[in-house]
């Protein structure tokens, strides 16, 4: 379904959500492999985009390869890496007080940052599944003292196979810190455009040639609006047609899945 007059054929670069778009849990979605093959065959480029900052890129490469997708680390962009690149562009070799997993710590060290609680230039909050009260307390002290506060993404819950199906994510931690300090963070990941700015710079592409393909209105499609790129919603994951009807967010296109998107790209 086309909602706005944006020509699919002009699109050359695709930011792809993963869970709900390419796979669902541990299963590859029907037509996903053929869609990715068509993008490659038609000289289009794509990058897998995720808000999860608890894992490094190699984890996602392994997951995709286990599903039969021949991905490499250059085709993965996490909100953690996007945050590191955002800070690096503004202040190379910065001193960072980081609330994050060992994977995220490794990411920041690889980008040349010093991880410390002594006179940091920034406090950075990732999806810290190793969060302790001591780290939280120190972060709040630093934020109250005026150290700039950055978060990798705003998701409140992270889907999981555990009990209720969700565990607290960065957004929940942000609310706790805000309640204590009264300070809001600068956020890099979806739905904010900074993560797409990083991708556009990496791929050297034009916004009018770039699309976000995903299954969530409030992250994937909202980010497309914020970044002024084409938003392509697939109904293979979280969002339904009813959600679209009731939403103020308007994707450019809606397809049942990436299989139908691939067919439309070939026919357009």
Tab-separated table of C-alpha atoms in Angstrom:
chain	number	residue	atom	x	y	z
A	1	UNK	CA	0.000	0.000	0.000
A	2	UNK	CA	1.395	3.388	-1.003
A	3	UNK	CA	0.476	6.356	1.182
A	4	UNK	CA	2.708	9.052	-0.332
A	5	UNK	CA	4.114	9.671	-3.827
A	6	UNK	CA	7.671	8.425	-3.186
A	7	UNK	CA	9.086	6.323	-6.017
A	8	UNK	CA	10.381	2.994	-4.776
A	9	UNK	CA	12.713	2.696	-7.742
A	10	UNK	CA	14.676	5.755	-6.583
A	11	UNK	CA	15.616	4.036	-3.336
A	12	UNK	CA	19.207	2.797	-3.291
A	13	UNK	CA	19.965	2.484	0.432
A	14	UNK	CA	17.976	0.560	3.029
A	15	UNK	CA	18.182	0.651	6.829
A	16	UNK	CA	16.638	-2.617	7.967
A	17	UNK	CA	15.159	-3.470	11.325
A	18	UNK	CA	15.763	-7.111	12.211
A	19	UNK	CA	13.352	-8.755	14.672
A	20	UNK	CA	9.852	-8.577	13.183
A	21	UNK	CA	11.197	-7.507	9.798
A	22	UNK	CA	13.845	-10.028	8.686
A	23	UNK	CA	13.303	-12.665	11.356
A	24	UNK	CA	10.874	-13.319	14.184
A	25	UNK	CA	12.540	-14.763	17.257
A	26	UNK	CA	14.624	-17.673	15.957
A	27	UNK	CA	12.911	-18.003	12.561
A	28	UNK	CA	13.678	-16.250	9.293
A	29	UNK	CA	10.540	-14.606	7.905
A	30	UNK	CA	9.237	-15.907	4.559
A	31	UNK	CA	10.806	-14.078	1.614
A	32	UNK	CA	13.474	-12.311	3.710
A	33	UNK	CA	16.428	-14.090	2.098
A	34	UNK	CA	15.046	-13.430	-1.387
A	35	UNK	CA	14.497	-9.760	-0.516
A	36	UNK	CA	18.108	-9.333	0.622
A	37	UNK	CA	19.369	-11.178	-2.452
A	38	UNK	CA	17.359	-8.867	-4.696
A	39	UNK	CA	18.777	-5.768	-3.020
A	40	UNK	CA	22.286	-7.057	-3.700
A	41	UNK	CA	21.522	-8.113	-7.272
A	42	UNK	CA	20.008	-4.694	-8.050
A	43	UNK	CA	23.088	-2.865	-6.665
A	44	UNK	CA	21.247	-1.531	-3.638
A	45	UNK	CA	22.991	-1.325	-0.269
A	46	UNK	CA	21.540	-2.228	3.103
A	47	UNK	CA	22.517	-2.025	6.758
A	48	UNK	CA	20.814	-3.806	9.642
A	49	UNK	CA	19.853	-1.267	12.288
A	50	UNK	CA	19.132	-2.133	15.923
A	51	UNK	CA	18.442	-0.157	19.076
A	52	UNK	CA	19.855	-2.921	21.262
A	53	UNK	CA	23.155	-1.648	22.691
A	54	UNK	CA	23.857	-4.611	24.979
A	55	UNK	CA	25.416	-6.739	22.224
A	56	UNK	CA	28.209	-6.064	19.771
A	57	UNK	CA	27.968	-6.365	16.000
A	58	UNK	CA	29.535	-9.821	15.906
A	59	UNK	CA	26.602	-11.194	17.938
A	60	UNK	CA	24.178	-10.024	15.267
A	61	UNK	CA	26.384	-11.384	12.475
A	62	UNK	CA	26.309	-14.801	14.168
A	63	UNK	CA	22.530	-14.611	14.613
A	64	UNK	CA	21.923	-13.692	10.964
A	65	UNK	CA	24.382	-16.291	9.689
A	66	UNK	CA	22.673	-18.956	11.810
A	67	UNK	CA	19.483	-18.095	9.926
A	68	UNK	CA	21.196	-18.394	6.541
A	69	UNK	CA	21.895	-14.683	5.963
A	70	UNK	CA	25.493	-14.041	4.876
A	71	UNK	CA	25.921	-10.764	6.806
A	72	UNK	CA	29.187	-9.105	7.822
A	73	UNK	CA	29.995	-6.619	10.585
A	74	UNK	CA	30.012	-3.667	8.165
A	75	UNK	CA	26.314	-4.341	7.564
A	76	UNK	CA	25.376	-3.930	11.245
A	77	UNK	CA	24.797	-0.617	13.020
A	78	UNK	CA	23.788	-0.723	16.682
A	79	UNK	CA	22.664	2.254	18.730
A	80	UNK	CA	25.772	1.671	20.835
A	81	UNK	CA	28.119	2.080	17.878
A	82	UNK	CA	26.091	5.048	16.593
A	83	UNK	CA	26.471	6.714	20.003
A	84	UNK	CA	30.225	6.118	19.991
A	85	UNK	CA	30.515	7.574	16.479
A	86	UNK	CA	28.336	10.573	17.416
A	87	UNK	CA	30.588	11.398	20.387
A	88	UNK	CA	33.762	10.703	18.409
A	89	UNK	CA	32.707	13.235	15.769
A	90	UNK	CA	32.095	15.887	18.427
A	91	UNK	CA	34.922	15.061	20.871
A	92	UNK	CA	37.498	12.437	19.820
A	93	UNK	CA	39.287	10.641	22.663
A	94	UNK	CA	36.649	11.764	25.156
A	95	UNK	CA	36.556	10.492	28.722
A	96	UNK	CA	33.339	8.510	29.272
A	97	UNK	CA	31.529	7.277	32.354
A	98	UNK	CA	29.691	4.373	30.751
A	99	UNK	CA	26.769	2.379	32.074
A	100	UNK	CA	26.832	-0.591	29.747
A	101	UNK	CA	27.640	-4.247	29.218
A	102	UNK	CA	31.181	-5.543	28.570
A	103	UNK	CA	30.295	-5.620	24.844
A	104	UNK	CA	29.467	-1.916	24.893
A	105	UNK	CA	32.573	-1.111	26.923
A	106	UNK	CA	34.657	-2.884	24.267
A	107	UNK	CA	32.905	-0.874	21.535
A	108	UNK	CA	33.790	2.431	23.205
A	109	UNK	CA	37.384	1.430	23.895
A	110	UNK	CA	37.819	0.436	20.227
A	111	UNK	CA	36.713	3.962	19.255
A	112	UNK	CA	39.488	5.465	21.372
A	113	UNK	CA	37.549	6.543	24.472
A	114	UNK	CA	38.797	6.343	28.047
A	115	UNK	CA	36.255	4.774	30.386
A	116	UNK	CA	36.417	6.460	33.785
A	117	UNK	CA	34.429	8.118	36.551
A	118	UNK	CA	37.177	10.720	37.072
A	119	UNK	CA	36.321	13.993	35.334
A	120	UNK	CA	34.430	12.409	32.408
A	121	UNK	CA	33.331	14.476	29.416
A	122	UNK	CA	30.087	12.495	29.111
A	123	UNK	CA	27.881	10.099	31.018
A	124	UNK	CA	26.597	7.460	28.569
A	125	UNK	CA	23.755	5.065	29.345
A	126	UNK	CA	23.372	1.899	27.284
A	127	UNK	CA	21.234	-1.185	27.759
A	128	UNK	CA	23.191	-2.082	30.874
A	129	UNK	CA	22.299	-5.605	31.944
A	130	UNK	CA	25.180	-5.352	34.443
A	131	UNK	CA	23.770	-2.228	36.129
A	132	UNK	CA	24.620	-1.840	39.806
A	133	UNK	CA	23.432	0.644	42.400
A	134	UNK	CA	26.986	1.978	42.688
A	135	UNK	CA	27.141	2.757	38.935
A	136	UNK	CA	23.681	4.318	39.033
A	137	UNK	CA	24.580	6.485	42.036
A	138	UNK	CA	27.814	7.721	40.427
A	139	UNK	CA	26.000	8.516	37.178
A	140	UNK	CA	23.426	10.609	39.049
A	141	UNK	CA	26.165	12.491	40.931
A	142	UNK	CA	27.939	13.333	37.673
A	143	UNK	CA	24.741	14.340	35.882
A	144	UNK	CA	23.755	16.663	38.741
A	145	UNK	CA	27.222	18.218	38.512
A	146	UNK	CA	26.523	19.110	34.885
A	147	UNK	CA	28.307	16.370	32.930
A	148	UNK	CA	26.499	15.966	29.563
A	149	UNK	CA	24.222	12.909	29.559
A	150	UNK	CA	23.737	10.722	26.457
A	151	UNK	CA	21.685	7.532	26.023
A	152	UNK	CA	21.925	4.985	23.251
A	153	UNK	CA	18.151	4.576	22.742
A	154	UNK	CA	14.798	5.188	24.469
A	155	UNK	CA	13.099	1.739	24.438
A	156	UNK	CA	11.350	1.149	27.771
A	157	UNK	CA	11.214	-2.638	27.515
A	158	UNK	CA	13.218	-5.221	25.601
A	159	UNK	CA	11.399	-8.309	24.225
A	160	UNK	CA	12.709	-11.541	25.726
A	161	UNK	CA	11.849	-15.199	26.145
A	162	UNK	CA	11.837	-14.720	29.927
A	163	UNK	CA	8.625	-14.991	31.996
A	164	UNK	CA	6.461	-11.940	31.134
A	165	UNK	CA	8.096	-11.505	27.722
A	166	UNK	CA	9.873	-8.217	28.561
A	167	UNK	CA	12.764	-6.920	30.646
A	168	UNK	CA	13.512	-3.258	31.562
A	169	UNK	CA	15.440	-1.425	28.845
A	170	UNK	CA	17.203	1.951	28.647
A	171	UNK	CA	13.963	3.960	28.678
A	172	UNK	CA	13.045	2.586	32.104
A	173	UNK	CA	16.523	3.409	33.398
A	174	UNK	CA	16.240	6.928	31.942
A	175	UNK	CA	13.051	7.544	33.896
A	176	UNK	CA	14.741	6.419	37.108
A	177	UNK	CA	17.675	8.796	36.508
A	178	UNK	CA	15.312	11.641	35.580
A	179	UNK	CA	13.307	11.115	38.787
A	180	UNK	CA	16.515	11.428	40.778
A	181	UNK	CA	18.266	14.251	38.875
A	182	UNK	CA	15.592	16.105	36.902
A	183	UNK	CA	17.863	15.775	33.843
A	184	UNK	CA	16.985	14.334	30.434
A	185	UNK	CA	19.490	12.613	28.159
A	186	UNK	CA	20.417	13.307	24.568
A	187	UNK	CA	19.237	10.141	22.764
A	188	UNK	CA	20.914	8.738	19.646
A	189	UNK	CA	18.938	5.639	18.596
A	190	UNK	CA	15.539	5.198	16.972
A	191	UNK	CA	13.269	7.210	16.720
A	192	UNK	CA	15.837	10.020	16.708
A	193	UNK	CA	17.553	10.965	13.482
A	194	UNK	CA	21.127	10.862	14.813
A	195	UNK	CA	21.422	7.134	14.147
A	196	UNK	CA	20.381	7.682	10.521
A	197	UNK	CA	22.805	10.601	10.232
A	198	UNK	CA	25.583	8.154	11.159
A	199	UNK	CA	24.357	5.657	8.565
A	200	UNK	CA	24.089	8.293	5.820
A	201	UNK	CA	27.625	9.454	6.507
A	202	UNK	CA	28.909	5.858	6.503
A	203	UNK	CA	27.221	4.923	3.199
A	204	UNK	CA	27.643	8.384	1.635
A	205	UNK	CA	24.021	8.374	0.481
A	206	UNK	CA	21.313	10.941	-0.123
A	207	UNK	CA	18.235	11.128	2.090
A	208	UNK	CA	15.873	10.975	-0.883
A	209	UNK	CA	17.485	7.654	-1.861
A	210	UNK	CA	17.301	6.154	1.640
A	211	UNK	CA	14.542	4.141	3.327
A	212	UNK	CA	13.896	2.704	6.778
A	213	UNK	CA	12.167	-0.688	6.686
A	214	UNK	CA	10.719	-1.871	9.980
A	215	UNK	CA	7.716	-3.190	11.881
A	216	UNK	CA	7.321	-0.517	14.583
A	217	UNK	CA	5.512	2.756	14.024
A	218	UNK	CA	6.840	4.608	17.088
A	219	UNK	CA	10.521	3.774	16.502
A	220	UNK	CA	11.195	2.757	12.885
A	221	UNK	CA	8.601	4.916	11.137
A	222	UNK	CA	8.895	7.839	13.555
A	223	UNK	CA	12.618	7.888	12.906
A	224	UNK	CA	11.984	7.948	9.147
A	225	UNK	CA	9.811	11.021	9.695
A	226	UNK	CA	12.384	12.680	11.939
A	227	UNK	CA	15.243	11.964	9.530
A	228	UNK	CA	13.280	12.933	6.405
A	229	UNK	CA	13.738	9.590	4.670
A	230	UNK	CA	11.261	7.113	3.203
A	231	UNK	CA	9.435	5.006	5.790
A	232	UNK	CA	8.381	1.487	4.771
A	233	UNK	CA	6.290	-0.369	7.345
A	234	UNK	CA	5.960	-4.146	7.251
A	235	UNK	CA	3.140	-5.882	9.107
A	236	UNK	CA	5.169	-9.029	9.825
A	237	UNK	CA	6.043	-7.997	13.383
A	238	UNK	CA	4.538	-5.681	15.984
A	239	UNK	CA	2.362	-3.175	14.109
A	240	UNK	CA	-1.045	-3.962	12.638
A	241	UNK	CA	-3.232	-2.172	10.125
A	242	UNK	CA	-5.395	-1.013	13.046
A	243	UNK	CA	-2.329	0.545	14.653
A	244	UNK	CA	-1.663	2.428	11.417
A	245	UNK	CA	-5.245	3.686	11.268
A	246	UNK	CA	-5.043	4.995	14.826
A	247	UNK	CA	-1.556	6.464	14.530
A	248	UNK	CA	-0.385	9.987	13.765
A	249	UNK	CA	2.728	8.499	12.170
A	250	UNK	CA	2.325	7.958	8.432
A	251	UNK	CA	4.693	5.595	6.590
A	252	UNK	CA	5.239	6.169	2.880
A	253	UNK	CA	4.506	2.517	2.152
A	254	UNK	CA	2.930	-0.424	3.958
A	255	UNK	CA	3.544	-4.054	2.989
A	256	UNK	CA	2.596	-7.343	4.589
A	257	UNK	CA	6.277	-8.309	4.655
A	258	UNK	CA	9.588	-7.721	2.887
A	259	UNK	CA	8.536	-10.388	0.376
A	260	UNK	CA	5.835	-8.047	-0.946
A	261	UNK	CA	8.278	-5.134	-0.785
A	262	UNK	CA	10.727	-7.063	-2.987
A	263	UNK	CA	7.969	-7.729	-5.511
A	264	UNK	CA	7.008	-4.036	-5.542
A	265	UNK	CA	10.616	-2.954	-6.071
A	266	UNK	CA	10.833	-5.218	-9.097
A	267	UNK	CA	7.562	-3.967	-10.585
A	268	UNK	CA	7.876	-0.244	-9.862
